[in-house]
């Protein structure tokens, strides 16, 4: 079980996808105020522009009154703007009617504002239709809201298209995407972001249905809109864009977008940037960004800081950050506290935090709690937690349930849990299923599971697979003189893989195969490795090779090691050596050891030799 809290959780939290909602203030802030067009020269000196329009308005120019009212409204001078807007509205100026509605809404006269918006909208103002649609939606009149928002959107108004999309999406209407796209194409950054999110979800759903990864086309489409929104300063879009680029391996560009988002205050981007820096070997810079994110309440960053300090042995600091993660609502913080206390042998505290995380639905915490209870001698208390974790998808818990039932001699239930864990890729579970299938005589299924386990790195599985394959092939002797050496069989390759992983029986078997090929040096190397690791068969076979080469003194050392470890044949060989040297008492002692160790044929030969030595001693 490793420390929890990594980039994998960044995009899977419910806190990440926040729906954008506009309130009444947003409506007024975003409503496009209409005015008579002004040429570029008029924007150079705003004071001169305002004065010129003021003089024209005093002379009764309707367009000037509308523009002057809009200028004053934009500046926040509502009292000065209102008479000009009312006068222009009375003369039939559509833009003035819309802006008068904005002014009245800001003063709190929503119903009167809606009346002027209706007049402007009927006259063809897309901005007024948008504002009127938002007004009706706030009052819960969705049919009226949809009517006016649709009027605005169909006139090409970006805010109207976005607001209509938001309304339709709220009702789960498939038409929402069309209007999000329309708003995004006009540069609405939130629409671009939400369109990208929708496209990404669609691709993920299709990928899950097809049991495949998201298609390149869909990802590129989402990326396009994320880029547009991010380029316009949308910090969450920058975060998602960084995540897409990171998954694709474009880490440098991903880091740039994470940095942009983090500087705009997105704590999850700061956290993700920290992971990128850590993976690049810059832990100190990573810690700076994690600290920034953690101080903004990001539990994942707090967990990362905790893991960093735990790895340095700074347990108190690690505990403080794990507690901060827990306080931020990140259940991984409680689990990590359990791991931290368990590593310090503070069992009571570890159990407390494991329980807290497990009750919150953390499956690995449930598995860890069950292990703790099992180690404490409470298998009945452990079983329901193993079950809860396994049902939640913990592969380790499913395997542990198999071990638990196997310990009760309930092999059928144990096998079902092993099979469940093996199906999810658990190497040791696949080995146990393979062993069970071998025991049942189902070699085909046994081979399939042993191959999975061996491919996953299990030395025992590689050895058993090699043994299974070895039993199917005819024995082969050493190559005839001048005959080319046959290539290694698949079973020998599996033996070697297991041997290289330190499997002692596999090392002995590889040594035997090498000896059969006449490669005594290779055989001796493998026998020695096995013997040094404690294999009595390895020590015995190494002794045979040495004795064959005339080095009986060293051979006797390895046979002594094997005999002391319980190898009967090695004891018999030592007895024979002692007899040849005339050490009859020593020979009888090794004969007695060989009789004790067996097997039967060895015991019989040792007994006869012992009797012969006895007769010679008493002659």
Short mmCIF file of N, CA, C and O in Angstrom, two decimals, residues 237-326:
data_model
loop_
_atom_site.label_atom_id
_atom_site.label_comp_id
_atom_site.label_asym_id
_atom_site.label_seq_id
_atom_site.Cartn_x
_atom_site.Cartn_y
_atom_site.Cartn_z
N UNK A 237 -9.90 25.90 -17.94
CA UNK A 237 -9.59 25.37 -19.27
C UNK A 237 -8.09 25.15 -19.41
O UNK A 237 -7.65 24.14 -19.98
N UNK A 238 -7.30 26.07 -18.86
CA UNK A 238 -5.84 25.91 -18.90
C UNK A 238 -5.42 24.67 -18.13
O UNK A 238 -4.51 23.94 -18.55
N UNK A 239 -6.09 24.39 -17.01
CA UNK A 239 -5.79 23.20 -16.22
C UNK A 239 -6.09 21.93 -17.02
O UNK A 239 -5.27 21.01 -17.10
N UNK A 240 -7.27 21.87 -17.63
CA UNK A 240 -7.64 20.69 -18.42
C UNK A 240 -6.72 20.53 -19.63
O UNK A 240 -6.35 19.40 -19.99
N UNK A 241 -6.37 21.63 -20.25
CA UNK A 241 -5.47 21.57 -21.40
C UNK A 241 -4.12 21.01 -20.97
O UNK A 241 -3.53 20.16 -21.65
N UNK A 242 -3.64 21.46 -19.82
CA UNK A 242 -2.39 20.93 -19.29
C UNK A 242 -2.47 19.44 -19.04
O UNK A 242 -1.53 18.69 -19.34
N UNK A 243 -3.62 18.98 -18.53
CA UNK A 243 -3.78 17.54 -18.26
C UNK A 243 -3.75 16.73 -19.54
O UNK A 243 -3.15 15.65 -19.61
N UNK A 244 -4.41 17.23 -20.59
CA UNK A 244 -4.41 16.53 -21.89
C UNK A 244 -2.98 16.44 -22.42
O UNK A 244 -2.53 15.38 -22.88
N UNK A 245 -2.26 17.54 -22.37
CA UNK A 245 -0.89 17.56 -22.88
C UNK A 245 0.02 16.66 -22.06
O UNK A 245 0.90 15.98 -22.60
N UNK A 246 -0.20 16.62 -20.75
CA UNK A 246 0.63 15.76 -19.90
C UNK A 246 0.39 14.29 -20.23
O UNK A 246 1.34 13.51 -20.34
N UNK A 247 -0.87 13.91 -20.41
CA UNK A 247 -1.17 12.52 -20.78
C UNK A 247 -0.51 12.15 -22.10
O UNK A 247 -0.14 11.00 -22.32
N UNK A 248 -0.36 13.13 -22.99
CA UNK A 248 0.23 12.88 -24.30
C UNK A 248 1.75 12.94 -24.25
O UNK A 248 2.43 12.67 -25.23
N UNK A 249 2.30 13.29 -23.09
CA UNK A 249 3.75 13.34 -22.95
C UNK A 249 4.38 14.67 -23.30
O UNK A 249 5.60 14.79 -23.29
N UNK A 250 3.56 15.68 -23.62
CA UNK A 250 4.09 17.00 -23.97
C UNK A 250 4.22 17.83 -22.68
O UNK A 250 3.45 18.76 -22.42
N UNK A 251 5.21 17.44 -21.87
CA UNK A 251 5.29 17.95 -20.51
C UNK A 251 5.66 19.42 -20.43
O UNK A 251 5.19 20.14 -19.54
N UNK A 252 6.48 19.88 -21.36
CA UNK A 252 6.91 21.28 -21.30
C UNK A 252 5.73 22.21 -21.52
O UNK A 252 5.53 23.17 -20.76
N UNK A 253 4.93 21.93 -22.56
CA UNK A 253 3.76 22.78 -22.81
C UNK A 253 2.73 22.61 -21.70
O UNK A 253 2.07 23.58 -21.30
N UNK A 254 2.56 21.37 -21.22
CA UNK A 254 1.63 21.14 -20.11
C UNK A 254 2.01 22.00 -18.91
O UNK A 254 1.15 22.63 -18.28
N UNK A 255 3.30 22.04 -18.62
CA UNK A 255 3.77 22.85 -17.49
C UNK A 255 3.47 24.33 -17.68
O UNK A 255 3.12 25.02 -16.72
N UNK A 256 3.57 24.81 -18.93
CA UNK A 256 3.28 26.23 -19.18
C UNK A 256 1.82 26.54 -18.88
O UNK A 256 1.50 27.57 -18.29
N UNK A 257 0.92 25.64 -19.30
CA UNK A 257 -0.50 25.91 -19.06
C UNK A 257 -0.85 25.74 -17.57
O UNK A 257 -1.67 26.49 -17.04
N UNK A 258 -0.23 24.76 -16.92
CA UNK A 258 -0.44 24.62 -15.47
C UNK A 258 0.01 25.90 -14.77
O UNK A 258 -0.66 26.40 -13.84
N UNK A 259 1.16 26.42 -15.20
CA UNK A 259 1.70 27.63 -14.58
C UNK A 259 0.75 28.81 -14.80
O UNK A 259 0.48 29.59 -13.87
N UNK A 260 0.24 28.95 -16.02
CA UNK A 260 -0.71 30.03 -16.32
C UNK A 260 -1.93 29.93 -15.42
O UNK A 260 -2.38 30.91 -14.83
N UNK A 261 -2.47 28.71 -15.32
CA UNK A 261 -3.67 28.50 -14.49
C UNK A 261 -3.38 28.73 -13.02
O UNK A 261 -4.17 29.35 -12.30
N UNK A 262 -2.22 28.24 -12.56
CA UNK A 262 -1.86 28.39 -11.14
C UNK A 262 -1.68 29.85 -10.77
O UNK A 262 -2.11 30.30 -9.70
N UNK A 263 -1.06 30.63 -11.66
CA UNK A 263 -0.87 32.06 -11.38
C UNK A 263 -2.20 32.80 -11.33
O UNK A 263 -2.30 33.85 -10.69
N UNK A 264 -3.22 32.25 -12.03
CA UNK A 264 -4.55 32.86 -11.98
C UNK A 264 -5.34 32.41 -10.77
O UNK A 264 -6.52 32.76 -10.63
N UNK A 265 -4.73 31.58 -9.91
CA UNK A 265 -5.37 31.20 -8.66
C UNK A 265 -5.98 29.82 -8.64
O UNK A 265 -6.69 29.47 -7.68
N UNK A 266 -5.73 28.99 -9.66
CA UNK A 266 -6.30 27.64 -9.70
C UNK A 266 -5.40 26.70 -8.90
O UNK A 266 -4.30 26.33 -9.33
N UNK A 267 -5.87 26.29 -7.72
CA UNK A 267 -5.03 25.49 -6.82
C UNK A 267 -4.72 24.12 -7.41
O UNK A 267 -3.63 23.57 -7.19
N UNK A 268 -5.66 23.55 -8.16
CA UNK A 268 -5.41 22.22 -8.73
C UNK A 268 -4.32 22.27 -9.78
O UNK A 268 -3.56 21.32 -9.96
N UNK A 269 -4.20 23.39 -10.48
CA UNK A 269 -3.11 23.54 -11.44
C UNK A 269 -1.78 23.66 -10.71
O UNK A 269 -0.77 23.10 -11.15
N UNK A 270 -1.77 24.37 -9.58
CA UNK A 270 -0.54 24.47 -8.79
C UNK A 270 -0.13 23.09 -8.30
O UNK A 270 1.06 22.74 -8.29
N UNK A 271 -1.11 22.30 -7.89
CA UNK A 271 -0.83 20.93 -7.43
C UNK A 271 -0.25 20.09 -8.57
O UNK A 271 0.75 19.39 -8.41
N UNK A 272 -0.90 20.16 -9.74
CA UNK A 272 -0.43 19.38 -10.90
C UNK A 272 0.97 19.82 -11.32
O UNK A 272 1.82 18.99 -11.68
N UNK A 273 1.23 21.12 -11.27
CA UNK A 273 2.56 21.63 -11.60
C UNK A 273 3.59 21.08 -10.63
O UNK A 273 4.71 20.72 -11.03
N UNK A 274 3.20 20.96 -9.37
CA UNK A 274 4.09 20.37 -8.38
C UNK A 274 4.49 18.95 -8.74
O UNK A 274 5.66 18.56 -8.63
N UNK A 275 3.51 18.15 -9.20
CA UNK A 275 3.82 16.77 -9.58
C UNK A 275 4.75 16.72 -10.79
O UNK A 275 5.66 15.89 -10.85
N UNK A 276 4.54 17.62 -11.74
CA UNK A 276 5.44 17.67 -12.91
C UNK A 276 6.86 17.98 -12.47
O UNK A 276 7.82 17.35 -12.94
N UNK A 277 7.01 18.95 -11.58
CA UNK A 277 8.33 19.33 -11.11
C UNK A 277 8.98 18.21 -10.29
O UNK A 277 10.18 17.95 -10.42
N UNK A 278 8.17 17.53 -9.48
CA UNK A 278 8.72 16.41 -8.71
C UNK A 278 9.24 15.32 -9.64
O UNK A 278 10.32 14.77 -9.45
N UNK A 279 8.44 14.99 -10.67
CA UNK A 279 8.85 13.95 -11.61
C UNK A 279 10.11 14.35 -12.38
O UNK A 279 10.85 13.49 -12.86
N UNK A 280 10.31 15.66 -12.52
CA UNK A 280 11.52 16.15 -13.20
C UNK A 280 12.71 16.21 -12.25
O UNK A 280 13.80 16.60 -12.65
N UNK A 281 12.49 15.84 -10.98
CA UNK A 281 13.58 15.82 -10.01
C UNK A 281 13.75 17.08 -9.20
O UNK A 281 14.69 17.19 -8.41
N UNK A 282 12.82 18.05 -9.35
CA UNK A 282 12.94 19.32 -8.63
C UNK A 282 11.93 19.33 -7.48
O UNK A 282 10.88 19.97 -7.56
N UNK A 283 12.27 18.62 -6.41
CA UNK A 283 11.35 18.50 -5.28
C UNK A 283 11.13 19.82 -4.57
O UNK A 283 10.03 20.08 -4.05
N UNK A 284 12.15 20.65 -4.52
CA UNK A 284 12.02 21.91 -3.79
C UNK A 284 11.00 22.83 -4.47
O UNK A 284 10.14 23.42 -3.81
N UNK A 285 11.08 22.95 -5.81
CA UNK A 285 10.09 23.78 -6.52
C UNK A 285 8.71 23.16 -6.44
O UNK A 285 7.71 23.86 -6.33
N UNK A 286 8.66 21.81 -6.49
CA UNK A 286 7.37 21.13 -6.36
C UNK A 286 6.72 21.47 -5.03
O UNK A 286 5.52 21.76 -4.96
N UNK A 287 7.54 21.47 -3.97
CA UNK A 287 7.01 21.76 -2.64
C UNK A 287 6.45 23.18 -2.56
O UNK A 287 5.45 23.42 -1.87
N UNK A 288 7.08 24.12 -3.27
CA UNK A 288 6.60 25.51 -3.27
C UNK A 288 5.18 25.57 -3.84
O UNK A 288 4.29 26.22 -3.27
N UNK A 289 4.95 24.89 -4.98
CA UNK A 289 3.62 24.93 -5.59
C UNK A 289 2.61 24.12 -4.80
O UNK A 289 1.44 24.50 -4.69
N UNK A 290 3.04 22.99 -4.23
CA UNK A 290 2.12 22.23 -3.38
C UNK A 290 1.71 23.05 -2.16
O UNK A 290 0.54 23.02 -1.74
N UNK A 291 2.68 23.77 -1.60
CA UNK A 291 2.36 24.61 -0.45
C UNK A 291 1.33 25.66 -0.82
O UNK A 291 0.37 25.90 -0.09
N UNK A 292 1.51 26.28 -1.98
CA UNK A 292 0.57 27.31 -2.43
C UNK A 292 -0.83 26.72 -2.61
O UNK A 292 -1.82 27.32 -2.18
N UNK A 293 -0.88 25.52 -3.22
CA UNK A 293 -2.18 24.89 -3.44
C UNK A 293 -2.80 24.44 -2.12
O UNK A 293 -4.01 24.59 -1.90
N UNK A 294 -1.98 23.87 -1.24
CA UNK A 294 -2.49 23.38 0.04
C UNK A 294 -3.04 24.53 0.89
O UNK A 294 -4.06 24.38 1.57
N UNK A 295 -2.36 25.67 0.84
CA UNK A 295 -2.84 26.83 1.60
C UNK A 295 -4.15 27.36 1.06
O UNK A 295 -4.89 28.05 1.76
N UNK A 296 -4.44 27.04 -0.22
CA UNK A 296 -5.73 27.42 -0.81
C UNK A 296 -6.79 26.34 -0.59
O UNK A 296 -7.87 26.41 -1.16
N UNK A 297 -6.44 25.30 0.20
CA UNK A 297 -7.42 24.28 0.55
C UNK A 297 -7.42 23.06 -0.33
O UNK A 297 -8.37 22.27 -0.28
N UNK A 298 -6.38 22.86 -1.13
CA UNK A 298 -6.32 21.68 -1.99
C UNK A 298 -5.79 20.48 -1.19
O UNK A 298 -4.63 20.44 -0.80
N UNK A 299 -6.68 19.51 -0.95
CA UNK A 299 -6.30 18.34 -0.16
C UNK A 299 -5.26 17.47 -0.83
O UNK A 299 -4.41 16.88 -0.16
N UNK A 300 -5.32 17.38 -2.14
CA UNK A 300 -4.35 16.55 -2.86
C UNK A 300 -2.94 17.09 -2.69
O UNK A 300 -1.97 16.34 -2.51
N UNK A 301 -2.80 18.42 -2.74
CA UNK A 301 -1.49 19.03 -2.55
C UNK A 301 -1.01 18.83 -1.11
O UNK A 301 0.18 18.58 -0.87
N UNK A 302 -1.93 18.91 -0.16
CA UNK A 302 -1.56 18.68 1.24
C UNK A 302 -1.07 17.24 1.43
O UNK A 302 -0.09 16.99 2.13
N UNK A 303 -1.73 16.29 0.76
CA UNK A 303 -1.27 14.90 0.81
C UNK A 303 0.12 14.76 0.21
O UNK A 303 0.97 14.02 0.73
N UNK A 304 0.36 15.45 -0.91
CA UNK A 304 1.67 15.37 -1.55
C UNK A 304 2.75 15.92 -0.63
O UNK A 304 3.85 15.35 -0.53
N UNK A 305 2.45 17.02 0.06
CA UNK A 305 3.41 17.58 1.01
C UNK A 305 3.65 16.61 2.16
O UNK A 305 4.79 16.42 2.61
N UNK A 306 2.57 15.98 2.61
CA UNK A 306 2.72 14.99 3.68
C UNK A 306 3.62 13.85 3.26
O UNK A 306 4.51 13.42 4.01
N UNK A 307 3.41 13.34 2.04
CA UNK A 307 4.23 12.24 1.53
C UNK A 307 5.69 12.66 1.41
O UNK A 307 6.61 11.88 1.70
N UNK A 308 5.91 13.90 0.98
CA UNK A 308 7.27 14.41 0.82
C UNK A 308 8.00 14.43 2.16
O UNK A 308 9.14 13.96 2.28
N UNK A 309 7.32 14.93 3.19
CA UNK A 309 7.95 15.00 4.51
C UNK A 309 8.07 13.63 5.15
O UNK A 309 9.05 13.35 5.87
N UNK A 310 7.10 12.74 4.89
CA UNK A 310 7.19 11.38 5.42
C UNK A 310 8.40 10.66 4.85
O UNK A 310 9.10 9.93 5.56
N UNK A 311 8.64 10.85 3.55
CA UNK A 311 9.80 10.21 2.91
C UNK A 311 11.11 10.72 3.49
O UNK A 311 12.12 10.00 3.48
N UNK A 312 11.10 11.94 4.01
CA UNK A 312 12.31 12.50 4.61
C UNK A 312 12.43 12.15 6.10
O UNK A 312 13.37 12.57 6.77
N UNK A 313 11.45 11.41 6.61
CA UNK A 313 11.46 11.04 8.02
C UNK A 313 10.93 12.13 8.94
O UNK A 313 11.05 12.02 10.17
N UNK A 314 10.34 13.17 8.36
CA UNK A 314 9.80 14.29 9.16
C UNK A 314 8.34 13.98 9.47
O UNK A 314 7.42 14.55 8.88
N UNK A 315 8.12 13.07 10.39
CA UNK A 315 6.79 12.52 10.64
C UNK A 315 5.81 13.54 11.20
O UNK A 315 4.61 13.50 10.86
N UNK A 316 6.28 14.43 12.04
CA UNK A 316 5.36 15.42 12.62
C UNK A 316 4.84 16.37 11.55
O UNK A 316 3.64 16.68 11.52
N UNK A 317 5.73 16.82 10.67
CA UNK A 317 5.30 17.70 9.58
C UNK A 317 4.37 16.96 8.63
O UNK A 317 3.37 17.51 8.16
N UNK A 318 4.72 15.70 8.34
CA UNK A 318 3.87 14.89 7.47
C UNK A 318 2.48 14.75 8.08
O UNK A 318 1.46 14.90 7.38
N UNK A 319 2.43 14.48 9.37
CA UNK A 319 1.14 14.33 10.04
C UNK A 319 0.32 15.62 9.94
O UNK A 319 -0.90 15.58 9.70
N UNK A 320 1.00 16.76 10.09
CA UNK A 320 0.28 18.04 10.03
C UNK A 320 -0.37 18.23 8.65
O UNK A 320 -1.53 18.65 8.56
N UNK A 321 0.37 17.87 7.58
CA UNK A 321 -0.21 18.06 6.25
C UNK A 321 -1.28 17.03 5.94
O UNK A 321 -2.27 17.35 5.27
N UNK A 322 -1.12 15.82 6.43
CA UNK A 322 -2.19 14.83 6.22
C UNK A 322 -3.47 15.26 6.94
O UNK A 322 -4.57 15.07 6.43
N UNK A 323 -3.29 15.84 8.12
CA UNK A 323 -4.47 16.34 8.83
C UNK A 323 -5.11 17.50 8.06
O UNK A 323 -6.34 17.62 8.01
N UNK A 324 -4.28 18.35 7.45
CA UNK A 324 -4.81 19.45 6.65
C UNK A 324 -5.60 18.91 5.46
O UNK A 324 -6.64 19.45 5.09
N UNK A 325 -5.09 17.84 4.84
CA UNK A 325 -5.80 17.22 3.72
C UNK A 325 -7.14 16.67 4.18
O UNK A 325 -8.16 16.84 3.50
N UNK A 326 -7.15 16.04 5.34
CA UNK A 326 -8.41 15.50 5.89
C UNK A 326 -9.39 16.61 6.17
O UNK A 326 -10.57 16.51 5.84
#
